[in-house]
mmCIF file of C-alpha atoms in Angstrom:
data_model
loop_
_atom_site.group_PDB
_atom_site.id
_atom_site.type_symbol
_atom_site.label_atom_id
_atom_site.label_comp_id
_atom_site.label_asym_id
_atom_site.label_seq_id
_atom_site.Cartn_x
_atom_site.Cartn_y
_atom_site.Cartn_z
ATOM 1 C CA MET R 16 16.321 21.128 30.964
ATOM 2 C CA LYS R 17 16.793 17.382 31.309
ATOM 3 C CA PRO R 18 19.660 16.211 33.539
ATOM 4 C CA SER R 19 21.572 14.728 30.580
ATOM 5 C CA LEU R 20 21.336 17.958 28.574
ATOM 6 C CA ARG R 21 22.315 20.007 31.609
ATOM 7 C CA ALA R 22 25.360 17.811 32.146
ATOM 8 C CA PHE R 23 26.359 18.199 28.502
ATOM 9 C CA ALA R 24 26.033 21.985 28.709
ATOM 10 C CA LEU R 25 28.225 22.023 31.803
ATOM 11 C CA LEU R 26 30.777 19.866 30.017
ATOM 12 C CA LEU R 27 30.956 22.308 27.115
ATOM 13 C CA ALA R 28 31.377 25.205 29.504
ATOM 14 C CA SER R 29 34.235 23.459 31.297
ATOM 15 C CA LEU R 30 36.029 22.921 27.994
ATOM 16 C CA GLY R 31 35.619 26.525 26.943
ATOM 17 C CA VAL R 32 33.705 25.731 23.744
ATOM 18 C CA THR R 33 31.034 27.755 22.028
ATOM 19 C CA ALA R 34 27.898 25.688 22.464
ATOM 20 C CA ALA R 35 25.852 27.643 19.939
ATOM 21 C CA ALA R 36 26.754 27.922 16.260
ATOM 22 C CA PHE R 37 30.435 27.157 15.811
ATOM 23 C CA ASP R 38 32.100 30.450 14.887
ATOM 24 C CA CYS R 39 35.776 30.130 13.934
ATOM 25 C CA LYS R 40 36.241 33.879 14.173
ATOM 26 C CA SER R 41 35.223 34.079 17.808
ATOM 27 C CA LEU R 42 36.336 31.089 19.850
ATOM 28 C CA LYS R 43 36.921 30.869 23.570
ATOM 29 C CA ILE R 44 39.395 28.285 24.820
ATOM 30 C CA ALA R 45 40.583 28.187 28.429
ATOM 31 C CA ASP R 46 39.500 31.823 28.934
ATOM 32 C CA HIS R 47 41.476 32.968 25.869
ATOM 33 C CA ALA R 48 40.088 34.247 22.564
ATOM 34 C CA TYR R 49 41.069 32.623 19.268
ATOM 35 C CA ASP R 50 40.334 33.308 15.607
ATOM 36 C CA LEU R 51 40.672 30.368 13.204
ATOM 37 C CA SER R 52 38.809 32.056 10.353
ATOM 38 C CA ALA R 53 42.032 32.139 8.287
ATOM 39 C CA LEU R 54 41.705 28.342 8.098
ATOM 40 C CA ALA R 55 38.037 28.344 7.055
ATOM 41 C CA HIS R 56 38.504 26.495 3.776
ATOM 42 C CA ASP R 57 38.891 22.942 2.551
ATOM 43 C CA VAL R 58 42.350 21.406 2.953
ATOM 44 C CA THR R 59 43.414 18.184 1.255
ATOM 45 C CA LEU R 60 46.121 15.750 2.329
ATOM 46 C CA GLU R 61 47.112 12.896 0.013
ATOM 47 C CA SER R 62 49.454 9.948 0.260
ATOM 48 C CA ASN R 63 50.177 6.893 -1.891
ATOM 49 C CA ALA R 64 51.388 3.457 -0.870
ATOM 50 C CA THR R 65 52.611 0.667 -3.117
ATOM 51 C CA THR R 66 50.491 -2.430 -2.540
ATOM 52 C CA PRO R 67 51.563 -4.828 -5.300
ATOM 53 C CA PRO R 68 50.150 -5.314 -7.793
ATOM 54 C CA THR R 69 48.232 -2.099 -7.102
ATOM 55 C CA ILE R 70 48.783 1.380 -5.706
ATOM 56 C CA THR R 71 46.613 2.584 -2.839
ATOM 57 C CA GLY R 72 45.959 6.276 -2.391
ATOM 58 C CA THR R 73 44.474 7.876 0.723
ATOM 59 C CA ARG R 74 42.972 11.356 0.745
ATOM 60 C CA TYR R 75 41.798 13.430 3.697
ATOM 61 C CA THR R 76 39.691 16.513 3.032
ATOM 62 C CA LEU R 77 38.956 18.699 6.043
ATOM 63 C CA ASN R 78 37.720 22.091 7.138
ATOM 64 C CA PRO R 79 38.143 23.031 10.830
ATOM 65 C CA CYS R 80 35.404 25.668 10.635
ATOM 66 C CA GLY R 81 32.524 23.866 8.958
ATOM 67 C CA ALA R 82 31.370 21.120 6.644
ATOM 68 C CA ILE R 83 33.540 20.505 3.588
ATOM 69 C CA ALA R 84 32.284 21.370 0.118
ATOM 70 C CA ALA R 85 30.024 18.774 -1.455
ATOM 71 C CA ALA R 86 31.552 16.548 -4.114
ATOM 72 C CA SER R 87 30.665 17.044 -7.738
ATOM 73 C CA ASP R 88 27.401 15.544 -8.986
ATOM 74 C CA LYS R 89 29.536 13.547 -11.372
ATOM 75 C CA VAL R 90 30.730 11.487 -8.421
ATOM 76 C CA PRO R 91 28.239 8.739 -7.540
ATOM 77 C CA GLU R 92 26.574 9.294 -4.179
ATOM 78 C CA ILE R 93 27.940 5.988 -2.906
ATOM 79 C CA ASP R 94 31.472 7.341 -3.469
ATOM 80 C CA ARG R 95 30.934 10.556 -1.484
ATOM 81 C CA CYS R 96 31.086 11.478 2.167
ATOM 82 C CA PRO R 97 27.797 12.704 3.684
ATOM 83 C CA GLY R 98 26.993 16.363 3.113
ATOM 84 C CA ASP R 99 27.651 17.421 6.710
ATOM 85 C CA SER R 100 31.148 15.914 6.892
ATOM 86 C CA TRP R 101 33.915 18.084 8.368
ATOM 87 C CA VAL R 102 36.662 15.538 7.671
ATOM 88 C CA CYS R 103 36.329 13.004 4.865
ATOM 89 C CA ARG R 104 38.613 10.021 4.277
ATOM 90 C CA SER R 105 38.628 8.288 0.914
ATOM 91 C CA VAL R 106 40.776 5.397 -0.273
ATOM 92 C CA THR R 107 41.413 4.581 -3.930
ATOM 93 C CA ASN R 108 43.072 1.563 -5.452
ATOM 94 C CA TYR R 109 44.395 1.172 -8.966
ATOM 95 C CA LYS R 110 46.889 -0.608 -11.163
ATOM 96 C CA PRO R 111 49.303 1.331 -13.379
ATOM 97 C CA ASN R 112 47.657 2.529 -16.597
ATOM 98 C CA GLU R 113 44.223 1.717 -15.198
ATOM 99 C CA LYS R 114 41.500 3.934 -13.820
ATOM 100 C CA ALA R 115 41.382 4.252 -10.021
ATOM 101 C CA ARG R 116 38.368 2.993 -8.107
ATOM 102 C CA ILE R 117 37.199 4.122 -4.697
ATOM 103 C CA THR R 118 37.329 1.275 -2.206
ATOM 104 C CA GLU R 119 36.487 3.222 0.961
ATOM 105 C CA VAL R 120 34.936 6.574 1.820
ATOM 106 C CA ASN R 121 33.689 7.726 5.207
ATOM 107 C CA ALA R 122 33.422 10.768 7.457
ATOM 108 C CA VAL R 123 36.064 10.871 10.172
ATOM 109 C CA ALA R 124 34.360 13.965 11.631
ATOM 110 C CA GLY R 125 30.701 14.883 11.196
ATOM 111 C CA GLY R 126 28.696 13.060 8.564
ATOM 112 C CA GLY R 127 26.016 11.344 10.578
ATOM 113 C CA ALA R 128 27.538 11.737 14.010
ATOM 114 C CA LYS R 129 25.293 11.929 17.037
ATOM 115 C CA GLU R 130 23.364 15.152 17.526
ATOM 116 C CA ALA R 131 25.597 16.005 20.481
ATOM 117 C CA ASP R 132 28.668 15.694 18.219
ATOM 118 C CA LYS R 133 27.531 17.894 15.325
ATOM 119 C CA GLU R 134 30.231 20.436 16.195
ATOM 120 C CA PRO R 135 33.842 20.071 17.357
ATOM 121 C CA THR R 136 35.008 20.564 20.915
ATOM 122 C CA LEU R 137 38.147 22.480 21.777
ATOM 123 C CA GLU R 138 40.398 21.589 24.678
ATOM 124 C CA ALA R 139 43.557 23.244 25.983
ATOM 125 C CA LYS R 140 45.972 22.017 28.603
ATOM 126 C CA ALA R 141 46.178 24.158 31.708
ATOM 127 C CA SER R 142 48.927 26.758 31.387
ATOM 128 C CA SER R 143 51.218 27.926 34.170
ATOM 129 C CA GLY R 144 50.658 31.411 35.545
ATOM 130 C CA ASN R 145 49.167 33.856 33.081
ATOM 131 C CA ASP R 146 50.754 32.217 30.041
ATOM 132 C CA THR R 147 48.419 31.537 27.147
ATOM 133 C CA PRO R 148 48.180 27.926 25.929
ATOM 134 C CA LYS R 149 50.641 27.191 23.147
ATOM 135 C CA GLU R 150 48.516 24.336 21.817
ATOM 136 C CA PHE R 151 44.986 23.030 21.932
ATOM 137 C CA HIS R 152 43.027 20.074 20.551
ATOM 138 C CA TRP R 153 40.180 20.188 18.036
ATOM 139 C CA LYS R 154 38.102 17.035 18.464
ATOM 140 C CA MET R 155 35.055 15.769 16.612
ATOM 141 C CA HIS R 156 33.287 12.444 16.188
ATOM 142 C CA GLY R 157 32.428 10.872 12.857
ATOM 143 C CA VAL R 158 30.564 7.785 11.722
ATOM 144 C CA THR R 159 30.377 4.460 13.540
ATOM 145 C CA ILE R 160 31.483 1.371 11.600
ATOM 146 C CA ASP R 161 31.302 -2.141 13.060
ATOM 147 C CA LYS R 162 30.780 -0.618 16.521
ATOM 148 C CA VAL R 163 33.961 1.436 16.129
ATOM 149 C CA GLU R 164 33.362 5.174 16.428
ATOM 150 C CA TRP R 165 35.533 7.146 14.053
ATOM 151 C CA LYS R 166 36.862 10.484 15.259
ATOM 152 C CA THR R 167 39.380 13.220 14.524
ATOM 153 C CA ASP R 168 41.860 14.889 16.876
ATOM 154 C CA ILE R 169 43.727 17.904 15.460
ATOM 155 C CA LYS R 170 46.438 19.322 17.689
ATOM 156 C CA PHE R 171 46.778 23.004 16.878
ATOM 157 C CA VAL R 172 50.187 24.451 17.812
ATOM 158 C CA CYS R 173 50.897 28.175 18.029
ATOM 159 C CA ASP R 174 53.725 28.929 15.598
ATOM 160 C CA LYS R 175 54.222 32.623 14.844
ATOM 161 C CA ASP R 176 56.990 31.862 12.350
ATOM 162 C CA ALA R 177 54.755 29.678 10.167
ATOM 163 C CA LYS R 178 52.084 30.741 7.675
ATOM 164 C CA ASN R 179 48.369 30.070 7.849
ATOM 165 C CA ASP R 180 48.526 28.287 4.494
ATOM 166 C CA ALA R 181 50.736 25.583 6.019
ATOM 167 C CA LEU R 182 49.223 22.113 5.790
ATOM 168 C CA PRO R 183 48.545 19.901 8.802
ATOM 169 C CA VAL R 184 50.764 16.876 9.326
ATOM 170 C CA LEU R 185 49.255 13.400 9.495
ATOM 171 C CA LYS R 186 50.402 11.695 12.683
ATOM 172 C CA LYS R 187 48.408 8.492 12.445
ATOM 173 C CA PHE R 188 45.119 6.847 11.547
ATOM 174 C CA GLU R 189 44.434 3.849 13.711
ATOM 175 C CA ASP R 190 41.230 2.102 14.831
ATOM 176 C CA GLY R 191 39.133 4.817 13.234
ATOM 177 C CA GLU R 192 40.952 7.686 14.962
ATOM 178 C CA LEU R 193 42.698 10.318 12.869
ATOM 179 C CA GLU R 194 45.410 12.402 14.517
ATOM 180 C CA LEU R 195 46.783 15.541 12.880
ATOM 181 C CA GLU R 196 49.144 18.311 13.978
ATOM 182 C CA TRP R 197 48.716 21.823 12.593
ATOM 183 C CA LYS R 198 51.316 24.531 13.295
ATOM 184 C CA VAL R 199 49.947 27.930 12.286
ATOM 185 C CA PRO R 200 49.836 31.517 13.629
ATOM 186 C CA ALA R 201 46.041 31.223 13.785
ATOM 187 C CA ALA R 202 46.523 28.793 16.672
ATOM 188 C CA CYS R 203 47.923 31.622 18.814
ATOM 189 C CA ALA R 204 45.578 33.335 21.235
ATOM 190 C CA LEU R 205 44.409 36.789 20.196
ATOM 191 C CA GLY R 206 46.659 39.444 21.682
ATOM 192 C CA ASP R 207 49.524 36.997 22.100
ATOM 193 C CA ASN R 208 51.215 38.448 19.005
ATOM 194 C CA ASN R 209 50.817 42.167 19.693
ATOM 195 C CA ASP R 210 50.220 42.851 23.361
ATOM 196 C CA LYS R 211 53.711 41.997 24.576
ATOM 197 C CA GLY R 212 57.144 42.945 23.401
ATOM 198 C CA SER R 213 60.077 40.579 23.383
ATOM 199 C CA ASP R 214 60.908 41.584 26.942
ATOM 200 C CA GLY R 215 57.408 40.672 28.144
ATOM 201 C CA GLY R 216 56.374 44.294 28.760
ATOM 202 C CA ASP R 217 53.531 46.190 27.211
ATOM 203 C CA ASN R 218 54.237 47.137 23.618
ATOM 204 C CA LYS R 219 53.502 50.816 24.261
ATOM 205 C CA ASP R 220 55.557 53.986 24.162
ATOM 206 C CA LYS R 221 55.604 56.586 26.917
ATOM 207 C CA ASP R 222 52.512 58.272 25.448
ATOM 208 C CA GLY R 223 50.549 55.030 25.560
ATOM 209 C CA LYS R 224 50.614 54.554 21.793
ATOM 210 C CA ASP R 225 51.512 51.321 20.084
ATOM 211 C CA ARG R 226 55.233 51.036 19.503
ATOM 212 C CA LYS R 227 56.203 50.062 15.974
ATOM 213 C CA PRO R 228 58.894 47.400 15.585
ATOM 214 C CA GLU R 229 61.006 49.720 13.423
ATOM 215 C CA ASP R 230 61.023 52.318 16.235
ATOM 216 C CA GLU R 231 62.676 49.831 18.565
ATOM 217 C CA VAL R 232 65.652 49.293 16.277
ATOM 218 C CA SER R 233 66.013 52.793 14.797
ATOM 219 C CA GLY R 234 68.659 53.786 17.339
ATOM 220 C CA ARG R 235 70.663 50.648 16.840
ATOM 221 C CA GLY R 236 70.281 51.036 13.072
ATOM 222 C CA PHE R 237 71.799 54.547 13.139
ATOM 223 C CA PHE R 238 74.873 53.600 15.146
ATOM 224 C CA GLY R 239 75.233 50.390 13.171
ATOM 225 C CA THR R 240 75.294 52.409 9.942
ATOM 226 C CA ILE R 241 77.941 54.786 11.309
ATOM 227 C CA PHE R 242 80.089 51.870 12.454
ATOM 228 C CA SER R 243 79.726 50.150 9.076
ATOM 229 C CA LEU R 244 80.749 53.309 7.219
ATOM 230 C CA LEU R 245 83.810 53.757 9.435
ATOM 231 C CA PHE R 246 84.798 50.127 8.974
ATOM 232 C CA VAL R 247 84.402 50.253 5.190
ATOM 233 C CA GLY R 248 86.362 53.529 5.067
ATOM 234 C CA PHE R 249 89.203 52.002 7.089
ATOM 235 C CA VAL R 250 89.345 48.973 4.774
ATOM 236 C CA PHE R 251 89.528 51.230 1.709
ATOM 237 C CA TYR R 252 92.225 53.359 3.352
ATOM 238 C CA PHE R 253 94.303 50.329 4.278
ATOM 239 C CA VAL R 254 93.964 48.539 0.914
ATOM 240 C CA LEU R 255 94.628 51.662 -1.163
ATOM 241 C CA GLY R 256 97.611 52.535 1.063
ATOM 242 C CA LEU R 257 99.102 49.077 0.566
ATOM 243 C CA LEU R 258 98.673 49.310 -3.203
ATOM 244 C CA TYR R 259 100.207 52.790 -3.304
ATOM 245 C CA ASN R 260 103.243 51.781 -1.246
ATOM 246 C CA PHE R 261 103.768 48.656 -3.344
ATOM 247 C CA PHE R 262 103.372 50.050 -6.869
ATOM 248 C CA VAL R 263 104.478 53.683 -6.406
ATOM 249 C CA VAL R 264 106.907 53.704 -3.481
ATOM 250 C CA HIS R 265 108.072 50.106 -4.170
ATOM 251 C CA ALA R 266 108.027 49.362 -0.444
ATOM 252 C CA THR R 267 108.316 45.861 1.004
ATOM 253 C CA GLY R 268 107.612 44.138 4.294
ATOM 254 C CA LEU R 269 106.162 46.298 7.080
ATOM 255 C CA ASP R 270 106.868 49.396 5.022
ATOM 256 C CA LEU R 271 103.824 48.438 2.940
ATOM 257 C CA VAL R 272 101.575 49.496 5.853
ATOM 258 C CA PRO R 273 100.295 53.024 5.141
ATOM 259 C CA ASN R 274 101.487 55.609 7.710
ATOM 260 C CA LEU R 275 103.516 52.983 9.545
ATOM 261 C CA ALA R 276 105.068 55.520 11.922
ATOM 262 C CA PHE R 277 101.620 56.640 13.079
ATOM 263 C CA TRP R 278 100.412 53.068 13.772
ATOM 264 C CA ARG R 279 103.587 52.354 15.733
ATOM 265 C CA GLU R 280 102.867 55.342 17.956
ATOM 266 C CA PHE R 281 99.096 54.720 18.094
ATOM 267 C CA PRO R 282 99.094 52.504 21.265
ATOM 268 C CA TYR R 283 101.095 55.138 23.182
ATOM 269 C CA LEU R 284 98.787 57.903 21.962
ATOM 270 C CA VAL R 285 95.790 55.939 23.216
ATOM 271 C CA MET R 286 97.465 55.381 26.593
ATOM 272 C CA ASP R 287 98.319 59.084 26.935
ATOM 273 C CA PHE R 288 94.794 60.118 25.976
ATOM 274 C CA SER R 289 93.249 57.644 28.434
ATOM 275 C CA GLN R 290 95.532 58.887 31.223
ATOM 276 C CA HIS R 291 94.607 62.478 30.382
ATOM 277 C CA ILE R 292 90.866 61.694 30.616
ATOM 278 C CA TRP R 293 91.370 59.785 33.852
ATOM 279 C CA ASP R 294 93.251 62.689 35.427
ATOM 280 C CA ILE R 295 90.400 65.049 34.534
ATOM 281 C CA VAL R 296 87.680 62.732 35.832
ATOM 282 C CA SER R 297 89.524 61.850 39.056
ATOM 283 C CA GLY R 298 90.391 65.485 39.762
ATOM 284 C CA ARG R 299 94.126 64.899 39.744
ATOM 285 C CA ARG R 300 94.601 67.392 36.913
ATOM 286 C CA ARG R 301 93.585 70.924 37.903
ATOM 287 C CA GLY R 302 95.150 72.861 35.064
ATOM 288 C CA GLY R 303 98.447 73.792 33.474
ATOM 289 C CA TYR R 304 100.653 71.310 31.715
ATOM 290 C CA SER R 305 102.110 68.053 32.791
ATOM 291 C CA VAL R 306 105.482 66.744 31.749
ATOM 292 C CA VAL R 307 105.255 63.846 29.304
#
């Protein structure tokens, strides 16, 4: 192997990138496994800007797992990105009520890049301890125009609350460099979703089997249901008692409270009961009766 090729192979190894065929389903980044296959389809981002007397539209079509689909044969070849483009940028310009015309189209990733840049590279910042990286960068070179090398940098961010059909966000396009941010669950390392519980421990029960999320809250759900039933029952008792005392007994003021005598004595009953329990627990009460 020539020195230059050997150096390139070592560089790929240091970045944790698959140097063979790029496989979105089995990626290795910073010693962690990732699966981006849920994103293996063309995604389109569009924006319009008013540029009097015309309107300028910019479209980005990208696929993080391979070359984008070829444009229709109805589109002239001069208005298409090369067939091996992974990210294509096209600019249209038109006046209201007139047909749009393509003024610019080029590959921002792939599409005639150098042989060494035919596939993206993946980089992750070093994480502290055993924590998995929460973000990584997908980078790929594109065409070279007027000695300026176009390229794409997609920052993938692990977001378990998002959906994999979320679109990336355009951060900027400047001097031929496209920067995107993509928050999706697919950007989370494999095992990061299931291996740990919320307390950081293994998500296993005492028999070593996977613990289901509903098992963790079943106990709390039971007691919560009992408490809710008691609360609702008390509200019904109180409201119905008030209505009865008002319409039937024709009571007023505090006399509207159902079983008022009981509620007046309730604090003392609680105190006596608590004292009784304390005497039993502390051993002060051995038997017989105590004078109240």
